[in-house]
Coordinates of C-alpha atoms in Angstrom, one line a residue:
Chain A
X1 CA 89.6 138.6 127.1
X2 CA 88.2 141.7 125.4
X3 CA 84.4 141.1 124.3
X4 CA 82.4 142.9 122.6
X5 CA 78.7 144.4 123.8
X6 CA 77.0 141.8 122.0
X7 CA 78.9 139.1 122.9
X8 CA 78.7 140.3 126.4
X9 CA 75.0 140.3 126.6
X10 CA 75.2 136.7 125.2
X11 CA 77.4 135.7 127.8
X12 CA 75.1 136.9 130.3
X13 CA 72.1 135.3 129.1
X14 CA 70.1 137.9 127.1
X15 CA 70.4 135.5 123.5
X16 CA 69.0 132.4 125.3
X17 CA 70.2 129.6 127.1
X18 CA 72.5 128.2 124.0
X19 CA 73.9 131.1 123.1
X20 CA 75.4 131.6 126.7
X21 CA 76.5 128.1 126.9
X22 CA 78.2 128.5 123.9
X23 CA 79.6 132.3 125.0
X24 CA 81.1 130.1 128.1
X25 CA 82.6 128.3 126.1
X26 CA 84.3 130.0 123.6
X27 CA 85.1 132.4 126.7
X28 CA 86.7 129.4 128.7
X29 CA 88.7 128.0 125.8
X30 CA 90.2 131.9 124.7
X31 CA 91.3 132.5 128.4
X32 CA 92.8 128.9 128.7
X33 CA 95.1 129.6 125.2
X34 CA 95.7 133.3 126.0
X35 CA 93.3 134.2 123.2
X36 CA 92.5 138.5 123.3
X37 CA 89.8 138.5 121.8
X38 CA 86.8 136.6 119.4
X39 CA 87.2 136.8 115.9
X40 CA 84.6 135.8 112.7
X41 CA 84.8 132.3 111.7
X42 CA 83.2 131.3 108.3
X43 CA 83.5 127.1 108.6
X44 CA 83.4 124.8 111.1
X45 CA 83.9 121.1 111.5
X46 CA 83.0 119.3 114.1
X47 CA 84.4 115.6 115.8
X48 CA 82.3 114.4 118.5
X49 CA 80.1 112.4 116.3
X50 CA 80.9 108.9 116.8
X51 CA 78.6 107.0 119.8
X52 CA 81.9 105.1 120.3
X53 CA 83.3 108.1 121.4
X54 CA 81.0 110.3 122.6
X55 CA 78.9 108.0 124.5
X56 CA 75.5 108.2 126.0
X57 CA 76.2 111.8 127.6
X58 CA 77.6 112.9 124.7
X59 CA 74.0 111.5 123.0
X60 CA 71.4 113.0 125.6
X61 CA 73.8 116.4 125.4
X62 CA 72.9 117.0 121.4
X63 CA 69.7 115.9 121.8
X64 CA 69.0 118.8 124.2
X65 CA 70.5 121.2 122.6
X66 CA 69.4 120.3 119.2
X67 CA 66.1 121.4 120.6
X68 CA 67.3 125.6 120.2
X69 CA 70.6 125.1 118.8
X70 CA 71.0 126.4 114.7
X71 CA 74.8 126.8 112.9
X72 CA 75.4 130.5 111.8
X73 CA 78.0 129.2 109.6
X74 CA 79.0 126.8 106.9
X75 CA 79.2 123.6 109.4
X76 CA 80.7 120.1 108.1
X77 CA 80.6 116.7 110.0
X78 CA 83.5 114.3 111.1
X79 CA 82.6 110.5 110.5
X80 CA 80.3 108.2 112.6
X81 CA 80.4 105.0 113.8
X82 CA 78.9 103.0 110.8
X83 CA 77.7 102.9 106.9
X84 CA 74.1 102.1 107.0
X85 CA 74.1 101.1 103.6
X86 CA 76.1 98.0 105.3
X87 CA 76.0 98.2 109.0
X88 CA 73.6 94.8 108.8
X89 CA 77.3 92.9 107.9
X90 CA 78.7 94.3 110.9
X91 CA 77.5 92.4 113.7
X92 CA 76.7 96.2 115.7
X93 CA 74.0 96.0 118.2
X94 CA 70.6 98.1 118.1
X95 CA 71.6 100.3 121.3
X96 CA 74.5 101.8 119.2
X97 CA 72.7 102.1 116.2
X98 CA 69.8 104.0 117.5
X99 CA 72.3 106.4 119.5
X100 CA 74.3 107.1 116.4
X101 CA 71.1 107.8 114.6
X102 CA 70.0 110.4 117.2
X103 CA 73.5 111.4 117.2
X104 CA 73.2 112.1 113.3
X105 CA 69.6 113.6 113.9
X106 CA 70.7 116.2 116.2
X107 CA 73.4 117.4 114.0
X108 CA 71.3 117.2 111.2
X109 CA 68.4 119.3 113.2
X110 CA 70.6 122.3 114.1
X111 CA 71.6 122.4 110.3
X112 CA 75.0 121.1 109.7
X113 CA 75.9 119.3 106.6
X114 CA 75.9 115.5 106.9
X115 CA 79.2 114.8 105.7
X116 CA 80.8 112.2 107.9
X117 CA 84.0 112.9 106.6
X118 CA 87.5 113.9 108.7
X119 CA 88.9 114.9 105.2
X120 CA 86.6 118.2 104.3
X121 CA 89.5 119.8 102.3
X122 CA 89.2 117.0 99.8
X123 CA 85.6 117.3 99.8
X124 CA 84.5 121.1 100.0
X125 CA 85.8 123.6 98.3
X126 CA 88.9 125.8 99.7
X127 CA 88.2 129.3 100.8
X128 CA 90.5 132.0 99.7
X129 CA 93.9 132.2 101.4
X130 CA 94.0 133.4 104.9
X131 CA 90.3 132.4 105.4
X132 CA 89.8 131.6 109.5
X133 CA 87.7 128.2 109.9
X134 CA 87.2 126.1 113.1
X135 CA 88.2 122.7 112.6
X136 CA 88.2 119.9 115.2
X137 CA 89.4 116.9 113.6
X138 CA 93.2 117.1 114.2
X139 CA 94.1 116.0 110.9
X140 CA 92.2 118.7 109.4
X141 CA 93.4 121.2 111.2
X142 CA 96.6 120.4 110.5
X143 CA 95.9 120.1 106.8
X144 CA 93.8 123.2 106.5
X145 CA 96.9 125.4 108.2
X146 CA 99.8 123.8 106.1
X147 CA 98.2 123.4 102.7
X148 CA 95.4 125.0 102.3
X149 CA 96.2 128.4 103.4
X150 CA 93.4 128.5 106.2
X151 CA 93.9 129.3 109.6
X152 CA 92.3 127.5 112.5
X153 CA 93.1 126.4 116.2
X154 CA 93.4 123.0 117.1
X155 CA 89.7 122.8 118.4
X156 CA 88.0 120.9 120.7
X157 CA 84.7 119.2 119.6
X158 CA 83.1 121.8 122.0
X159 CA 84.8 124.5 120.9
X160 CA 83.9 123.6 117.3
X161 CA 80.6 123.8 118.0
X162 CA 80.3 126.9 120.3
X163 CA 81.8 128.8 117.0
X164 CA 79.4 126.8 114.7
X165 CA 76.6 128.3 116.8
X166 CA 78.1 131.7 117.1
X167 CA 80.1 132.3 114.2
X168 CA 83.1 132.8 116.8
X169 CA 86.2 131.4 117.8
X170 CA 89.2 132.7 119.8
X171 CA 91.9 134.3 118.5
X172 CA 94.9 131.8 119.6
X173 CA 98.1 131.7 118.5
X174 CA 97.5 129.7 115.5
X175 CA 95.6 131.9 114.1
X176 CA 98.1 134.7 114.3
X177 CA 101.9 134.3 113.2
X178 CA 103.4 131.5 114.9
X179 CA 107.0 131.1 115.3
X180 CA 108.1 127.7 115.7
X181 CA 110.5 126.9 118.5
X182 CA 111.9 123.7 116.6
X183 CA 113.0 122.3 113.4
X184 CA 112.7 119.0 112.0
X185 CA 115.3 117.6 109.3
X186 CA 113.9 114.6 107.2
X187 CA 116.8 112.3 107.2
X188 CA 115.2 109.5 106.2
X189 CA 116.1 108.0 102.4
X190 CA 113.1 106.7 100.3
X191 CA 110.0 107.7 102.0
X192 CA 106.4 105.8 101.6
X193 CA 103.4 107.1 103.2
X194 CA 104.1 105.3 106.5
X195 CA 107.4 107.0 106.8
X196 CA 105.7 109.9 106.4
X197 CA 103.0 109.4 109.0
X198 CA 106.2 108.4 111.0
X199 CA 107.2 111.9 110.5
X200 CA 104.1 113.3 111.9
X201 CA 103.2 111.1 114.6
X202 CA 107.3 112.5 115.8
X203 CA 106.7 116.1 115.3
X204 CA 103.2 115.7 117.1
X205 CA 105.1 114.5 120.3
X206 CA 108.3 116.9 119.4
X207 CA 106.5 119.9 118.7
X208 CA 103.9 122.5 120.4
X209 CA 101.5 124.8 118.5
X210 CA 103.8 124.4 115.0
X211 CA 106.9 123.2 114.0
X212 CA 109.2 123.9 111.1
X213 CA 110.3 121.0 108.6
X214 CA 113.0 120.9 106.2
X215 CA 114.5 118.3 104.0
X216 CA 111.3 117.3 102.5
X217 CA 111.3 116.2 98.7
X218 CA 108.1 116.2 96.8
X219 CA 104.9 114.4 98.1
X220 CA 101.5 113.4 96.8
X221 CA 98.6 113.8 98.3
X222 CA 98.2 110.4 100.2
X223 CA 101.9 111.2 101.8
X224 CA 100.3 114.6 102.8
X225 CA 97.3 113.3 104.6
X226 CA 99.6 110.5 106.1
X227 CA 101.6 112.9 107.7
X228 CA 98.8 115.3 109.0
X229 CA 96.7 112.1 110.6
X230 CA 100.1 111.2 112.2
X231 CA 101.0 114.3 113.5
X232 CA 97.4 115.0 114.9
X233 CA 97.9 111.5 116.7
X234 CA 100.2 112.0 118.8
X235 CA 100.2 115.7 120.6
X236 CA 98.5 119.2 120.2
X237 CA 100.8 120.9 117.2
X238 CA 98.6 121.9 114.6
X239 CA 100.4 123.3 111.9
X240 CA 103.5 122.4 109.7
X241 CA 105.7 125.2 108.4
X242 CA 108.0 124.2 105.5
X243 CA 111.5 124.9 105.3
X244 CA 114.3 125.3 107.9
X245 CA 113.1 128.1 110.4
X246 CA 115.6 130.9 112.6
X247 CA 119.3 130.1 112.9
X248 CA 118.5 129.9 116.7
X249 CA 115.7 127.6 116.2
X250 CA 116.0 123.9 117.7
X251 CA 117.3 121.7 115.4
X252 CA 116.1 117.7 115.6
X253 CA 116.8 115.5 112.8
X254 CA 114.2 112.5 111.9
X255 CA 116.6 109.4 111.0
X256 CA 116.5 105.6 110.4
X257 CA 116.8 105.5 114.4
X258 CA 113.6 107.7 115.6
X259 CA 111.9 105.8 112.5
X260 CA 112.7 102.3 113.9
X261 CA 111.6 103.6 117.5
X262 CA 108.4 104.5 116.0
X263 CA 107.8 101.8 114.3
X264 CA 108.8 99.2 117.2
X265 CA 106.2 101.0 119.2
X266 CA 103.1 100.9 116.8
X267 CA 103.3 97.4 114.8
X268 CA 102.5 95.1 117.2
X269 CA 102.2 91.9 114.8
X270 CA 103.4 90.3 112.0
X271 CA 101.0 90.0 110.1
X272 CA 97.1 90.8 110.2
X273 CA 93.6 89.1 109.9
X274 CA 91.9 92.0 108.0
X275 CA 93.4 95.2 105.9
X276 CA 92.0 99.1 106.8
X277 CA 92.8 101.4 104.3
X278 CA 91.7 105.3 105.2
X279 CA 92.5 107.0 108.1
X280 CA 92.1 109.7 106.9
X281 CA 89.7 108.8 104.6
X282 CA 90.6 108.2 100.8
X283 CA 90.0 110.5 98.5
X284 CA 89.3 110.0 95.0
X285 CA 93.0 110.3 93.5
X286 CA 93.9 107.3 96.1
X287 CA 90.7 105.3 95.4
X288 CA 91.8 105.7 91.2
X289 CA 95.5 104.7 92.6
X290 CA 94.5 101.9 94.1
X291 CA 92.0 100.5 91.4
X292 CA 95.5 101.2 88.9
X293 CA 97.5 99.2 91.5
X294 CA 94.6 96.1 91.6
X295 CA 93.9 95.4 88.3
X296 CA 93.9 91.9 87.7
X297 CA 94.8 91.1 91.5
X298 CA 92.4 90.5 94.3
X299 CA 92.6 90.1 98.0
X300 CA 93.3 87.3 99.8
X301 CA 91.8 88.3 102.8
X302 CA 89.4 91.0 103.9
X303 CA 89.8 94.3 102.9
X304 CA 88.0 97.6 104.6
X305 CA 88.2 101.1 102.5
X306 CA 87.2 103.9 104.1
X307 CA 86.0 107.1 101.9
X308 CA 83.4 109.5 102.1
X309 CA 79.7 109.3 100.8
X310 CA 80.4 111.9 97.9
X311 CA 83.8 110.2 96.8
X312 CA 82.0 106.7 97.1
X313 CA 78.9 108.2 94.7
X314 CA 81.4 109.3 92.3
X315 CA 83.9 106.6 92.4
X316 CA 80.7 104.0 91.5
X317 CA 80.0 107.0 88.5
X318 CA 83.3 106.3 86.9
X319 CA 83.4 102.8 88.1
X320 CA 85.5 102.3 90.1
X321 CA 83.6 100.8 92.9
X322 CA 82.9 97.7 90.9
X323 CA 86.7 97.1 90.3
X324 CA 87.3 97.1 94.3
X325 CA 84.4 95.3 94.7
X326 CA 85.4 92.5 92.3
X327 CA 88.8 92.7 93.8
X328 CA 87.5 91.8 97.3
X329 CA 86.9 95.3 98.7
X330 CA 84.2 96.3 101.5
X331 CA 83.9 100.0 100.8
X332 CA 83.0 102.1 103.7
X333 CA 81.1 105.6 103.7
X334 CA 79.8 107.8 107.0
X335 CA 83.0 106.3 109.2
X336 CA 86.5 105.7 109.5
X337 CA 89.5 103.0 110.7
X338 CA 89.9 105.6 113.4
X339 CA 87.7 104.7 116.7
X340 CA 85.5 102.4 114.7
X341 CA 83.2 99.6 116.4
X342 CA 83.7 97.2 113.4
X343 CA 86.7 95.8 114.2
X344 CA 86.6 93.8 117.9
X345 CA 89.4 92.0 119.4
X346 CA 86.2 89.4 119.9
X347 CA 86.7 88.3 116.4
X348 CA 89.9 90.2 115.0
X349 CA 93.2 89.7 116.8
X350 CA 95.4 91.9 114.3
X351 CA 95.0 94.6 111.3
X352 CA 96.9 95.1 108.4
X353 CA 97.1 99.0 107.6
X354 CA 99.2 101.9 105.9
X355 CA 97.8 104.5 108.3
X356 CA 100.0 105.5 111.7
X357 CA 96.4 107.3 113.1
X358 CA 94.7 104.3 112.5
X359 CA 96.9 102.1 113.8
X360 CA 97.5 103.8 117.1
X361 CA 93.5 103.9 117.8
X362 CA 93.1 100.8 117.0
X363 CA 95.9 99.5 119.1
X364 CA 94.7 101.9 122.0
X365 CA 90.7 102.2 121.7
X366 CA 90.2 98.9 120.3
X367 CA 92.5 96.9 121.9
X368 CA 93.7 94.9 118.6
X369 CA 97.3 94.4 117.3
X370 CA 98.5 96.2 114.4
X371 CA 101.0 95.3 111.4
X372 CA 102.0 98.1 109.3
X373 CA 102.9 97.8 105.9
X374 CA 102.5 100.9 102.9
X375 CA 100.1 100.2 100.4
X376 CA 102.4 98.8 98.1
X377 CA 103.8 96.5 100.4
X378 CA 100.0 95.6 101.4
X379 CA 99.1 95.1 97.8
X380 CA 101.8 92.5 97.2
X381 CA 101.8 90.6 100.3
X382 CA 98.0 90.4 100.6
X383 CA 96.8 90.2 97.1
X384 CA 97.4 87.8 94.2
Chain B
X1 CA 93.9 134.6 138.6
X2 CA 92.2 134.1 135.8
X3 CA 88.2 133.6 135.5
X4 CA 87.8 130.9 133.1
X5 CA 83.9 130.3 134.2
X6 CA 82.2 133.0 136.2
X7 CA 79.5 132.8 139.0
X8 CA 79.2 132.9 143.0
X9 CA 79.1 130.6 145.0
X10 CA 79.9 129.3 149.0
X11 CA 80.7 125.8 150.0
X12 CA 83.8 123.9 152.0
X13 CA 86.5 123.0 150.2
X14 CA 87.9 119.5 148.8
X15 CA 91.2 119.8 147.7
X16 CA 93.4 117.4 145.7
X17 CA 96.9 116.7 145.4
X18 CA 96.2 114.5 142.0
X19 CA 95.2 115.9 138.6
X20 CA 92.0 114.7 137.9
X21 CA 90.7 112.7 134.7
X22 CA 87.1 112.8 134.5
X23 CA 86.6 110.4 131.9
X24 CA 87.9 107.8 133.8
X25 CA 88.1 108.1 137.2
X26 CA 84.8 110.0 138.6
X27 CA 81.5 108.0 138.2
X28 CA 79.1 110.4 136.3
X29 CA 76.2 109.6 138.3
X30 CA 77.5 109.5 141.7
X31 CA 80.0 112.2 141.0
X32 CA 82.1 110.2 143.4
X33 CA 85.8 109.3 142.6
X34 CA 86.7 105.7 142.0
X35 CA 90.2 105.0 140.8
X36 CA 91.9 103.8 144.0
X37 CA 95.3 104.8 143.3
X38 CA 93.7 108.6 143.4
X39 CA 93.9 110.7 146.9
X40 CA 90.2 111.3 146.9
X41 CA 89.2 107.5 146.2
X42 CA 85.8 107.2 147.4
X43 CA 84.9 110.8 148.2
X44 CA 82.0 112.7 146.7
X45 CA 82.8 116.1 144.8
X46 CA 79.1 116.8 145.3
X47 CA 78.5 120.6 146.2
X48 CA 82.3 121.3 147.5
X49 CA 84.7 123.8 146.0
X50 CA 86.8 121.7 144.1
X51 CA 90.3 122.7 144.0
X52 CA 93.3 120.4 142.0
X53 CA 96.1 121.4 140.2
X54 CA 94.9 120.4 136.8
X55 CA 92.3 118.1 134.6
X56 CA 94.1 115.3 132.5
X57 CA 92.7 113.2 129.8
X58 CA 90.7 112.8 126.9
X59 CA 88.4 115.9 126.2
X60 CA 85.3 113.5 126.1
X61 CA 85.5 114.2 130.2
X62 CA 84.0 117.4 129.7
X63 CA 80.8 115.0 129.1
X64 CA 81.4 113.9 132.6
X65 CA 81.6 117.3 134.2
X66 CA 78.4 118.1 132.2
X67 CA 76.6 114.7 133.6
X68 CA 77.3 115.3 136.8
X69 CA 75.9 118.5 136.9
X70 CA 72.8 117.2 135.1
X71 CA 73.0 114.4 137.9
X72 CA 73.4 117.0 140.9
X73 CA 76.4 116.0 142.0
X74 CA 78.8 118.0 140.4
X75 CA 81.1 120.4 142.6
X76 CA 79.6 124.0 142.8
X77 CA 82.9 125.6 141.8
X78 CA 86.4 124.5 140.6
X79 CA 89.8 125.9 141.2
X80 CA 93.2 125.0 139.7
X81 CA 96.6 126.1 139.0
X82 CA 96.8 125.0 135.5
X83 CA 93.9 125.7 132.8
X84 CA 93.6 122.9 130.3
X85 CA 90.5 122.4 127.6
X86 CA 88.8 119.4 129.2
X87 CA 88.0 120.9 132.3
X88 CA 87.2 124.3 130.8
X89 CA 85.0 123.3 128.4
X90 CA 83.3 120.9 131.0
X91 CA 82.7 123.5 133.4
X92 CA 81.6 125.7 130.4
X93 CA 78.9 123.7 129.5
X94 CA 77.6 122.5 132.8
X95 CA 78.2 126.3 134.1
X96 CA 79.9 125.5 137.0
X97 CA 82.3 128.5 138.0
X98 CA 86.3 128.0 137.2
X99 CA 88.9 129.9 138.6
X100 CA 92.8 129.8 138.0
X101 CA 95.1 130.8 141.1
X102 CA 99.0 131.0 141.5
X103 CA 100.6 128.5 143.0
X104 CA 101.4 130.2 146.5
X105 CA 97.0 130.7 146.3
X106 CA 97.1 126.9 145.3
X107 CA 99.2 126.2 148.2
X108 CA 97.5 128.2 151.0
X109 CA 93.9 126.6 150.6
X110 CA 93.3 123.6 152.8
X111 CA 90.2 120.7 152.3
X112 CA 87.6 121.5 154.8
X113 CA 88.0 125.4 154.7
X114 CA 84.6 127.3 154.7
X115 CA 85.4 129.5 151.4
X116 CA 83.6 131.9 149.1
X117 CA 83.9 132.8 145.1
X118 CA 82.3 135.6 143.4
X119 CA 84.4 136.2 140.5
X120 CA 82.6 139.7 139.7
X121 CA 84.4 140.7 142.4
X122 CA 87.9 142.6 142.8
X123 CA 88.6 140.0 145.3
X124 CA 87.3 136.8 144.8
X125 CA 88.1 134.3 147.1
X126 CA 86.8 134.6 150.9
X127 CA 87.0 132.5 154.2
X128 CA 84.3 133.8 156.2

């Protein structure tokens, strides 16, 4: 890799301790994906912000280096473990809520903007097309380089935060024109939002850096997201391109069969104990689609909505929290279905959710069964 | 070769046949290895030249290489054949040198060898 004289004399020290650590990094990372050279990043996001995850070294490691460590750029957060507005309901012992809150007071210290959110492109405003960000959550990424006309690697949570530090990030093949090797038909008739994160979580294990997709019909936005968090799930690719790639590109169609095979693998019950909805979190065209789709109905059994703090403040603005809340809704801010500690096999055995991300962490990190049903589906089975 | 983390350094070799996970199978204070069905089950990666094919896993086991370090008993170098983000990023923060080699280099380098790294130089890799 090519560096430049000032990123050389960071590397070897003369910036401080964190700067080098985070010139290692970026430098490890760049010769690892073949990257030439740095390039200017102006947003990052960083994962790594859950205790659940991240664990006591992950704790002690912020905490040091929140001590020097300031972001150079606009710097947004994924979720955490917990709302504290309602973490008291939870059951969540005082070990993991002191980490997190040192977790969140690290961040917080070197400057990054508390968001808690793994949906910033709902949340922040878009940069102009082209723009090259850093962002570590996978569904972002994924988002940010198919729909939003952004360019960023799929980063690590270290890697995010060496280029929040620096300003820097390698210059990998995402963020250069890819060429898919593969193309993906959509065969399947009448898609919901879990065929769609059916889609994903396939081209995820199909697929390397990008892959093409054809045969796609018009999607809202919850379908988008669905197939992001899915595709994020379940390998490294981080971008879709739409339409039907080279003549000599791979061709792999996506039918009833792969569906069912998907399917078999991820819903593991019949029927569930509690409901998730958000992972991704739901922004605030899906919180005013679901109030639509409860009026006059209310759940008949519990029901956890995931969203982030600035969607909740102005959901409760227009009202909206009220309806879910009447209708039987816990609504969630700061975290997300995906590697949360509220839901234990102790005292869940199975969840009800729409969301293909969620439902493989929770099968896989919290050991519970899953039942997937879309929204739809959810709302007339589990409400009356 | 490629120098993913530089530095020099001189130690014996412990070599691997096994990809390593550090999130799982090496305990972060003892740096010793303790998944059983692993060929270095019980042995200490404390102060040897690491050498495996690749790291596996979740990218939280950069934490681990990180601890370990902070725990002194981290390796003082590492050498695959294949670079992949959790072990880079790991030996990134914890600035423990990383070096990728061929697979004929991979092949030629025996546990118990008395070796030497200085990645500055044209040559980096020395029996003495």
């Amino acid at each position: 890799m090519k560096l430049t004289r000032e990123e050389e004399s960071a590397l070897k020290g003369e910036q401080g301790e964190t700067m080098q650590m985070a010139y290692r990094i970026l430098v490890a990372t760049g010769e690892a994906t073949d990257a030439e050279k740095l390039i200017p990043i102006e947003w990052t996001h960083l994962a790594g912000v859950n205790y659940n995850t991240i664990g006591d070294a992950g704790e002690e490691f912020l905490s040091g280096i929140s001590k020097n460590a300031r972001v150079k750029v606009k710097t947004t957060l994924n979720p955490m473990g917990f709302d504290i507005d309602n973490v008291s309901n939870y059951n969540l012992d005082e070990n993991f809520i002191s980490k997190q809150l040192s977790i969140r007071k690290s961040y917080e210290t070197m400057g990054v903007i508390p968001s808690f959110s793994c949906i910033p492109y709902e949340i922040f405003d878009i940069p102009k097309n082209g723009t090259q960000v850093a962002f570590a959550e996978s569904n972002a990424a994924i988002h940010a380089n198919s729909y939003d006309n952004l360019k960023t690697n799929k980063e690590s949570a270290f890697s995010a935060l060496a280029s929040a530090i620096t300003g820097k990030s390698p210059y990998s093949s995402l963020r250069k024109e890819d060429t898919p090797n593969i193309t993906i038909r959509m065969n399947v008739k009448n898609p919901n939002e879990l065929t769609y994160g059916m889609l994903g979580f396939f081209a995820g294990k199909v697929g390397d850096t990008s892959v093409n997709i054809s045969g796609l019909g018009e999607m809202d936005n919850r379908q988008c997201k669905a197939m992001c968090g899915g595709m994020g799930t379940s390998g490294t690719c981080a971008k879709f391109i739409f339409g039907d790639g080279d003549s000599d590109c791979e061709k792999i169609d996506f039918d009833e069969k792969e569906l069912q095979n998907i399917h078999d693998d991820l819903n593991t019950a019949e029927k569930g104990d509690i409901i998730t909805l958000g992972s991704p979190q739901l922004g605030l065209d899906e919180i005013s689609d679901l109030v639509g789709k409860l009026k006059g109905r209310s759940f008949k059994k519990r029901c956890m909505v995931f969203t982030p703090r600035t969607i909740k403040e102005q959901a409760r603005k227009i009202g909206y929290t009220n309806e879910l809340e009447r209708a039987g809704c816990e609504i969630l801010s700061d975290c997300c279905t995906c590697l949360t500690p509220l839901i234990s096999k102790d005292s869940v055995d199975a969840v009800t959710t729409n969301s293909i991300k969620g439902a493989f962490y929770l099968k896989n990190s919290n050991g519970v069964d899953v039942n997937l049903k879309s929204l739809s589906q959810i709302i007339e089975d589990e409400t009356r | 070769m490629k120098v993913l983390v530089s530095g020099k350094v001189q130690g014996i070799v412990l070599k691997s046949k096994d990809s390593i996970n550090f999130l799982g199978t090496v305990d972060k204070k003892t740096g010793i290895i303790s998944d059983k069905n692993h060929d270095l089950f019980e042995k200490s990666l404390k102060d040897t030249i690491l050498v495996f094919p690749s790291g596996i896993g979740s990218s939280v086991g950069a934490y681990t290489i990180y601890s370990i370090k902070t725990n002194n008993t981290a390796p003082l170098a590492m050498i695959c054949k294949k670079a992949d983000l959790t072990v880079a990023t790991g030996c990134a923060l914890a600035n423990i040198p990383l070096i990728i080699i061929s697979d004929e280099e991979f092949s030629s380098i025996e546990s118990g060898m008395n070796m030497s790294l200085d990645t500055d130089s044209t040559d980096p890799l020395h029996y003495p």
